[in-house]
mmCIF file of C-alpha atoms in Angstrom:
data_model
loop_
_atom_site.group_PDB
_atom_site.id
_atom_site.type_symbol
_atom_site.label_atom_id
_atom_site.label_comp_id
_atom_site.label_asym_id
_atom_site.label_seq_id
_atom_site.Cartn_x
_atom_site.Cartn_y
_atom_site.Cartn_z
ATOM 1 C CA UNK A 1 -29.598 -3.966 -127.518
ATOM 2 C CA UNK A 2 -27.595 -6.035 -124.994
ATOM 3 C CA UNK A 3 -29.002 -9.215 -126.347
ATOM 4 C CA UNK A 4 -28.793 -12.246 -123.990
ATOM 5 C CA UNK A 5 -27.159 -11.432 -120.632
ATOM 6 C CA UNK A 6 -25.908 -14.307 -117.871
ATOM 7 C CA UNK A 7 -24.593 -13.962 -114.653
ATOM 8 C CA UNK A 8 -22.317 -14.795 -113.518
ATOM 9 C CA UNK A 9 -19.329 -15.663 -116.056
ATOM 10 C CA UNK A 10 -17.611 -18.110 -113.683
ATOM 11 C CA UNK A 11 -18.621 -19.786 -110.387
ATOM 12 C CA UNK A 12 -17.639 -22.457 -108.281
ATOM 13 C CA UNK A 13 -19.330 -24.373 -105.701
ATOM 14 C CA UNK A 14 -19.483 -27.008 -102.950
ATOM 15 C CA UNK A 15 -21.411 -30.240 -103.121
ATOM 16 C CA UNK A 16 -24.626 -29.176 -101.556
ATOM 17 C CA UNK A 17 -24.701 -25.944 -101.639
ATOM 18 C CA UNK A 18 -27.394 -24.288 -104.183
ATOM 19 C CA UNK A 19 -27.146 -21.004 -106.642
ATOM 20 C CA UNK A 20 -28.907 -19.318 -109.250
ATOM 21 C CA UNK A 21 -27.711 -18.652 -112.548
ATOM 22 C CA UNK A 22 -29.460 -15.681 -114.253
ATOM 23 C CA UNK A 23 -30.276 -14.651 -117.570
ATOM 24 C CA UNK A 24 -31.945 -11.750 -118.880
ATOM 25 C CA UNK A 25 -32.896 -10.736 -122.668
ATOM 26 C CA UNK A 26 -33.920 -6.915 -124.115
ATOM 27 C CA UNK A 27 -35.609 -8.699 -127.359
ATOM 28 C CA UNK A 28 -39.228 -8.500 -126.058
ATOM 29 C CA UNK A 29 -38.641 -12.271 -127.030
ATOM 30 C CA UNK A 30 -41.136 -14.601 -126.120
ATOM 31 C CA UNK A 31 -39.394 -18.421 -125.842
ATOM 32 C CA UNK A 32 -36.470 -18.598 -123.071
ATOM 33 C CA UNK A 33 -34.251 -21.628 -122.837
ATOM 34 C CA UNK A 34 -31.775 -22.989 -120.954
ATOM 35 C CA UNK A 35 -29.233 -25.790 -121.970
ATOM 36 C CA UNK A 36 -25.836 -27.074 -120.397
ATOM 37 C CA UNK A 37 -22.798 -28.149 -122.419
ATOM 38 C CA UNK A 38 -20.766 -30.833 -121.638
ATOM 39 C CA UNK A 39 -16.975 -31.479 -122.860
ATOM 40 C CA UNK A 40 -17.292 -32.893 -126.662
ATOM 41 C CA UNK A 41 -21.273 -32.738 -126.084
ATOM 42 C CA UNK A 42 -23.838 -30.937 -128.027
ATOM 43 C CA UNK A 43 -26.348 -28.955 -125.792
ATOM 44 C CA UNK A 44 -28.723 -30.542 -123.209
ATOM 45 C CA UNK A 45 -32.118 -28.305 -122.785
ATOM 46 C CA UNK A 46 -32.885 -28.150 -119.516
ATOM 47 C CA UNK A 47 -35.877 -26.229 -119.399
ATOM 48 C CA UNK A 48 -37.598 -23.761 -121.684
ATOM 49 C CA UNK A 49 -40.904 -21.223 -121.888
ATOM 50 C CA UNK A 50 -43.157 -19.798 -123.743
ATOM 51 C CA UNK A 51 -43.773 -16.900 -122.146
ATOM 52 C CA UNK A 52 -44.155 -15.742 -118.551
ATOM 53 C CA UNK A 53 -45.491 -17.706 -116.131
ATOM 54 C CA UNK A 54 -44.926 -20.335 -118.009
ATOM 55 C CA UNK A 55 -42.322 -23.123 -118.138
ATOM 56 C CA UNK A 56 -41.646 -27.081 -119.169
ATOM 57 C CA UNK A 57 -38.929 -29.408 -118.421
ATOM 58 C CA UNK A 58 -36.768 -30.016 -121.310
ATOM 59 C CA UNK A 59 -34.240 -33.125 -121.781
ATOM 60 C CA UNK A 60 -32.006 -33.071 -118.560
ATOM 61 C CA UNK A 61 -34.704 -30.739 -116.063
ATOM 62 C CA UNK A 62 -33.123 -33.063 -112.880
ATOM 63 C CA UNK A 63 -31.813 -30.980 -109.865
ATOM 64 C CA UNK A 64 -32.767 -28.000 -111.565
ATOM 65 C CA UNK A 65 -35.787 -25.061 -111.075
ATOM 66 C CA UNK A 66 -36.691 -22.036 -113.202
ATOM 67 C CA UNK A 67 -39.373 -19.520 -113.052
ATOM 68 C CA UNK A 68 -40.614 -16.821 -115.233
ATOM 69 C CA UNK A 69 -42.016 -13.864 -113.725
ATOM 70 C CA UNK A 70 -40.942 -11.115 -116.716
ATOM 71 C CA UNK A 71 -40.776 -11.415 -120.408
ATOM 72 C CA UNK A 72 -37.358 -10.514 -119.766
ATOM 73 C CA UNK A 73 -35.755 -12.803 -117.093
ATOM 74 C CA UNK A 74 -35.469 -16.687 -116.815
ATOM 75 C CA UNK A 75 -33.286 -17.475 -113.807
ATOM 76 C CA UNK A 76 -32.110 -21.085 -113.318
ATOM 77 C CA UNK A 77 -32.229 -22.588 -110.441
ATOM 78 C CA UNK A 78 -29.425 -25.224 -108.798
ATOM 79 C CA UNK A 79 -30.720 -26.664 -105.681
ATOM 80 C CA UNK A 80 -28.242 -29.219 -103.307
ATOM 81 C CA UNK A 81 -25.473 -28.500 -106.191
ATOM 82 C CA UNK A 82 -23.744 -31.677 -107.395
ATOM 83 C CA UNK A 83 -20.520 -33.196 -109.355
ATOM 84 C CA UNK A 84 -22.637 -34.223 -112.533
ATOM 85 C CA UNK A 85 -24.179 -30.514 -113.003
ATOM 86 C CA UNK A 86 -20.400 -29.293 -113.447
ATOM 87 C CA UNK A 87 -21.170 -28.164 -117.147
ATOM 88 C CA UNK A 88 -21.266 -25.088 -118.829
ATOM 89 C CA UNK A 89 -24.726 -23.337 -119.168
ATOM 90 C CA UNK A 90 -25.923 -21.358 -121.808
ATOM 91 C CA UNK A 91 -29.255 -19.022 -122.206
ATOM 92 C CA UNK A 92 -30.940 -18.533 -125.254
ATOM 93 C CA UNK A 93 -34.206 -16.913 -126.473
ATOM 94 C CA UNK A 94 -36.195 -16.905 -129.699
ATOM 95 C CA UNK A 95 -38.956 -14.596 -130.932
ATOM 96 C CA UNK A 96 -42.060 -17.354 -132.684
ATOM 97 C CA UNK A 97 -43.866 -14.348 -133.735
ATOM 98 C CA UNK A 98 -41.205 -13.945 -136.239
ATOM 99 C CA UNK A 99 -39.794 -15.877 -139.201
ATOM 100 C CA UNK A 100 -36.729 -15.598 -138.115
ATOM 101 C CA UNK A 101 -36.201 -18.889 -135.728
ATOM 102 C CA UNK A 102 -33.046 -18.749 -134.776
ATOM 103 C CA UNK A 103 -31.974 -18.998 -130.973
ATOM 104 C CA UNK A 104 -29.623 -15.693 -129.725
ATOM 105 C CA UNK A 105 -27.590 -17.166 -126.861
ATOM 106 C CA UNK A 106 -26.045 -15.945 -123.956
ATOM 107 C CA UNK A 107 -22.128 -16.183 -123.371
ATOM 108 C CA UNK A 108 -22.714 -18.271 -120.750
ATOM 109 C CA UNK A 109 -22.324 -19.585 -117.319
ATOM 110 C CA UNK A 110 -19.084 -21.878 -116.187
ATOM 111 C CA UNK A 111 -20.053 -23.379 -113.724
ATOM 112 C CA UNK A 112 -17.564 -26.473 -111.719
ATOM 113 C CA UNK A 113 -19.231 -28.528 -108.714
ATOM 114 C CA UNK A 114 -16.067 -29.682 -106.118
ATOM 115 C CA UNK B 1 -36.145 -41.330 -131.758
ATOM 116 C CA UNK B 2 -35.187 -37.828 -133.760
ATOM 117 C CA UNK B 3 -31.340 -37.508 -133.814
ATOM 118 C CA UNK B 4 -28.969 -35.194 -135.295
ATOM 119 C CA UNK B 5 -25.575 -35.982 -136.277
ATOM 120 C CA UNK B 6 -22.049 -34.898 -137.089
ATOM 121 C CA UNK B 7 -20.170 -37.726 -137.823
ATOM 122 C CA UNK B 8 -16.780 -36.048 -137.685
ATOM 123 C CA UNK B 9 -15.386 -34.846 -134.436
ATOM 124 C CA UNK B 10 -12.884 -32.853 -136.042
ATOM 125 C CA UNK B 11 -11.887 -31.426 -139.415
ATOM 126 C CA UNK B 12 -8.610 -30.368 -140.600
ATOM 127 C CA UNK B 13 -8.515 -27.798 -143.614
ATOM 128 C CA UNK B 14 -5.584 -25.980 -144.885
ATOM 129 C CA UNK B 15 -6.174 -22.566 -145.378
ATOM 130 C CA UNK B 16 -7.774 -21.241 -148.871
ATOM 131 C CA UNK B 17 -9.085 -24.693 -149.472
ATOM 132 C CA UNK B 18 -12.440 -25.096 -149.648
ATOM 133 C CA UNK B 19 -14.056 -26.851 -146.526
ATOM 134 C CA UNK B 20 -17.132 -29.134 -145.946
ATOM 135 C CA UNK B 21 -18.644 -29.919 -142.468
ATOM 136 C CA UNK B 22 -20.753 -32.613 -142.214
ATOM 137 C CA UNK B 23 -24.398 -33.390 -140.731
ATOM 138 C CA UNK B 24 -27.249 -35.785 -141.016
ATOM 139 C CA UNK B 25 -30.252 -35.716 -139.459
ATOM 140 C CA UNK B 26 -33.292 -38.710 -138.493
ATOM 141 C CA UNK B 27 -36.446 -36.502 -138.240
ATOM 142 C CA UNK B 28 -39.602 -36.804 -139.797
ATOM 143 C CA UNK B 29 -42.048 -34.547 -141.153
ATOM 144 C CA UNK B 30 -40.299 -31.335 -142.709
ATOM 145 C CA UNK B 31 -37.679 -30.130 -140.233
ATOM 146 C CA UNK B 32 -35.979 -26.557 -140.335
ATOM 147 C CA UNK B 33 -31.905 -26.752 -140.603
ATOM 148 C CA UNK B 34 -29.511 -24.489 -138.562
ATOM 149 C CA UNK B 35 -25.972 -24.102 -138.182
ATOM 150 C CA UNK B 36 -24.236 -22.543 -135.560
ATOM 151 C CA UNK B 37 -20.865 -21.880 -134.980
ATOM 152 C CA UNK B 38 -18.939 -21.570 -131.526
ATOM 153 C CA UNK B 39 -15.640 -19.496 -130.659
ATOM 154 C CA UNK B 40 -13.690 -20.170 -127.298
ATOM 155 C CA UNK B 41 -15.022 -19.150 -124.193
ATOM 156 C CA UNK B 42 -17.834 -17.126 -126.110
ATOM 157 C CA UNK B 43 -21.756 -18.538 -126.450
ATOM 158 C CA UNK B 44 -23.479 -19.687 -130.082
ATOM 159 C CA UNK B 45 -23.709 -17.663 -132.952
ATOM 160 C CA UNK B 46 -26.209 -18.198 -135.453
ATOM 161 C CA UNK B 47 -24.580 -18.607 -138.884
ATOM 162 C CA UNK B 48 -27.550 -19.638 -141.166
ATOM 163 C CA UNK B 49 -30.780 -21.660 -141.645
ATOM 164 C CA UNK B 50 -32.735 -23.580 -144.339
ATOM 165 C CA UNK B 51 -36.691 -23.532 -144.159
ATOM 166 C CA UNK B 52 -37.779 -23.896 -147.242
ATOM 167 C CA UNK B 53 -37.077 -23.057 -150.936
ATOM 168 C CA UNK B 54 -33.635 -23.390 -152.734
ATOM 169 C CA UNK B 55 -31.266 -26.147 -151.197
ATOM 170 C CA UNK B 56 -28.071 -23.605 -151.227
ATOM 171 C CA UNK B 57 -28.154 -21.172 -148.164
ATOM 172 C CA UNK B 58 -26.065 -18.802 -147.666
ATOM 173 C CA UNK B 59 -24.934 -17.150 -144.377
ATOM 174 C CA UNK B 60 -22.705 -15.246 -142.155
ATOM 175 C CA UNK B 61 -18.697 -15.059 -142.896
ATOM 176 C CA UNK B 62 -19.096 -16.716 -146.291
ATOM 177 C CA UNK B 63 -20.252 -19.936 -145.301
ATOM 178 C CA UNK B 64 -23.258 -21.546 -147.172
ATOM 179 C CA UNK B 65 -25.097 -24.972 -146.902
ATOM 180 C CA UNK B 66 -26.715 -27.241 -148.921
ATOM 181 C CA UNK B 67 -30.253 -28.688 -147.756
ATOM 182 C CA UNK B 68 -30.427 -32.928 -149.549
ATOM 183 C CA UNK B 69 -33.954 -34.276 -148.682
ATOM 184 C CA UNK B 70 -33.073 -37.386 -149.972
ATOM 185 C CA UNK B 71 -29.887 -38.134 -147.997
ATOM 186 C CA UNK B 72 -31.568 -36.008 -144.760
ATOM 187 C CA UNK B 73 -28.599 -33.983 -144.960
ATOM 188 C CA UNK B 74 -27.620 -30.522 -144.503
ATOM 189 C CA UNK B 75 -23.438 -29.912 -144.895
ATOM 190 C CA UNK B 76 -21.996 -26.429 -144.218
ATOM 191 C CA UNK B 77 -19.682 -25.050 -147.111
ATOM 192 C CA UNK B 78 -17.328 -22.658 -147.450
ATOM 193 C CA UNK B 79 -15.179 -22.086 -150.561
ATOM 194 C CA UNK B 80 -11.629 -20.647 -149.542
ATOM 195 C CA UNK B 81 -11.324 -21.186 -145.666
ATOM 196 C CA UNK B 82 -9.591 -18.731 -143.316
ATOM 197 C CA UNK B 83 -7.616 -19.143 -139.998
ATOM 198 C CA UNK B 84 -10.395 -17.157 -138.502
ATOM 199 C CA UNK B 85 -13.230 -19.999 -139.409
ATOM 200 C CA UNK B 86 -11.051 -22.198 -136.847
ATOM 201 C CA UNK B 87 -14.420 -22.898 -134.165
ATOM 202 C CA UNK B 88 -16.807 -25.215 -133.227
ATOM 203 C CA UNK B 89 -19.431 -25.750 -135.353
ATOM 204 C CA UNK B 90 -23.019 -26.792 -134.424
ATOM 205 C CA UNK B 91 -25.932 -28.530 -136.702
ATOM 206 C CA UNK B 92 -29.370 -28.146 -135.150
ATOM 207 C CA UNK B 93 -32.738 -29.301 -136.554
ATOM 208 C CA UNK B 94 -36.438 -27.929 -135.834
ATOM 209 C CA UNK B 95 -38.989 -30.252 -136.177
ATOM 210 C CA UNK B 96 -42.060 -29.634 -137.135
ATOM 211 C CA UNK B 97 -44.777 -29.193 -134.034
ATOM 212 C CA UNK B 98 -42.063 -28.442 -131.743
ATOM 213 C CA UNK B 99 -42.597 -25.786 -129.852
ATOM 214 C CA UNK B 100 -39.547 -24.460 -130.820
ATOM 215 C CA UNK B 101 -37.170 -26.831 -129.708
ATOM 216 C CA UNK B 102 -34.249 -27.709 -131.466
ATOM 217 C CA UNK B 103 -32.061 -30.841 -131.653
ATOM 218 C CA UNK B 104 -28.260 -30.445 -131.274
ATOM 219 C CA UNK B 105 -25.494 -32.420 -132.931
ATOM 220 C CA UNK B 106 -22.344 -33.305 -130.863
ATOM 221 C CA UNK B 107 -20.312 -30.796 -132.893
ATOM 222 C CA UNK B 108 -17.100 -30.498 -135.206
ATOM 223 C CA UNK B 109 -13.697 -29.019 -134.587
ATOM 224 C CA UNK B 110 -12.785 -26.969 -137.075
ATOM 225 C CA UNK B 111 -8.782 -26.332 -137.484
ATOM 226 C CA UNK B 112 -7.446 -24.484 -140.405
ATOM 227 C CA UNK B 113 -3.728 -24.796 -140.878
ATOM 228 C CA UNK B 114 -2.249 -21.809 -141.982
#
């Protein structure tokens, strides 16, 4: 199993422009999240699901869009990109059909706003 | 509001001394307890997790925590530290009704000095 895989590693964009950042898990995992990470922060959820077709705004869900058409996939979406969304972004899943609970994470997206 | 916290932004250990990283949590109801730990450039790993049962967990690498009710705390342990532990280290919390969420501390820098 790959795990939790994001695309791309790096990326750097203009004020305005837009990009998404994908993420895609092999776990059959049900919950998707994503969160950003600021310098000496903990993590920020964005926006999470359940499973697909279905999603919820998280904590920080402003200038951001996701959908989730496959188990499997849970691309984020930066619209009119901005200083204040230079972070780094993370994906994580979870299976709550298991006892496990823990979050697998991607190794994330770095993404700087200029 | 529910909180998490790590009231040290960095911890300095020398190495084989045992090493304690701090975290205290404001959540009510019976929360579950994770710790994660961070290496540069790379996403979270999970390292271990109380839900219920005996306060001491143990976990990945030799690291172990224990769960106090009383004090809403929920340190991470490790006996005889290594230059490898040297990461950032993450306290989440669960609360109960959720749906899976978690709430992140602000994390600790962990250094161990040869």
């Amino acid at each position: 199993n790959a795990g939790v895989t994001q695309t791309p590693k790096f990326r750097i964009l203009k004020i305005g422009q837009s990009m998404t950042l994908q993420c895609t898990q092999d776990m059959n995992h049900n919950y998707m999240y994503w969160y950003r990470q600021d310098p000496g922060m903990g993590l920020k959820l964005i926006y999470y699901s359940v499973g697909a077709g279905i999603t919820d705004k998280g904590e920080v869900p402003n200038g951001y869009n996701v959908s989730r058409s496959t188990t499997e996939d849970f691309p984020l979406r930066l619209e009119l990109a901005a200083p204040s969304q230079t972070s780094v972004y993370f994906c994580a899943s979870t299976d709550s059909g298991r006892a496990s609970h823990e979050q697998y994470f991607g190794p994330g997206t770095r993404l700087t706003v200029t | 509001a529910q909180s998490v916290a790590q009231p040290e932004d960095q911890v300095n250990v020398a190495e084989g001394n045992p090493l304690t990283v701090k975290c205290t949590y404001s959540v009510s109801g019976n929360p579950y307890l994770f710790w994660y730990v961070q290496y540069p450039n790379r996403g979270l790993q999970f390292l271990l997790k109380y839900i219920t049962g005996d306060n001491l967990v143990k976990g990945s690498y030799g690291f172990e925590a224990e769960f106090n009710k009383s004090q809403t705390s929920f340190h991470l342990k490790k006996p005889s530290a290594l230059v490898s532990d040297s990461a950032l280290y993450f306290c989440a919390v669960r609360p109960p009704d959720s749906n899976y969420q978690l709430i992140w501390g602000a994390g600790t820098k962990l250094i161990i000095k040869p």
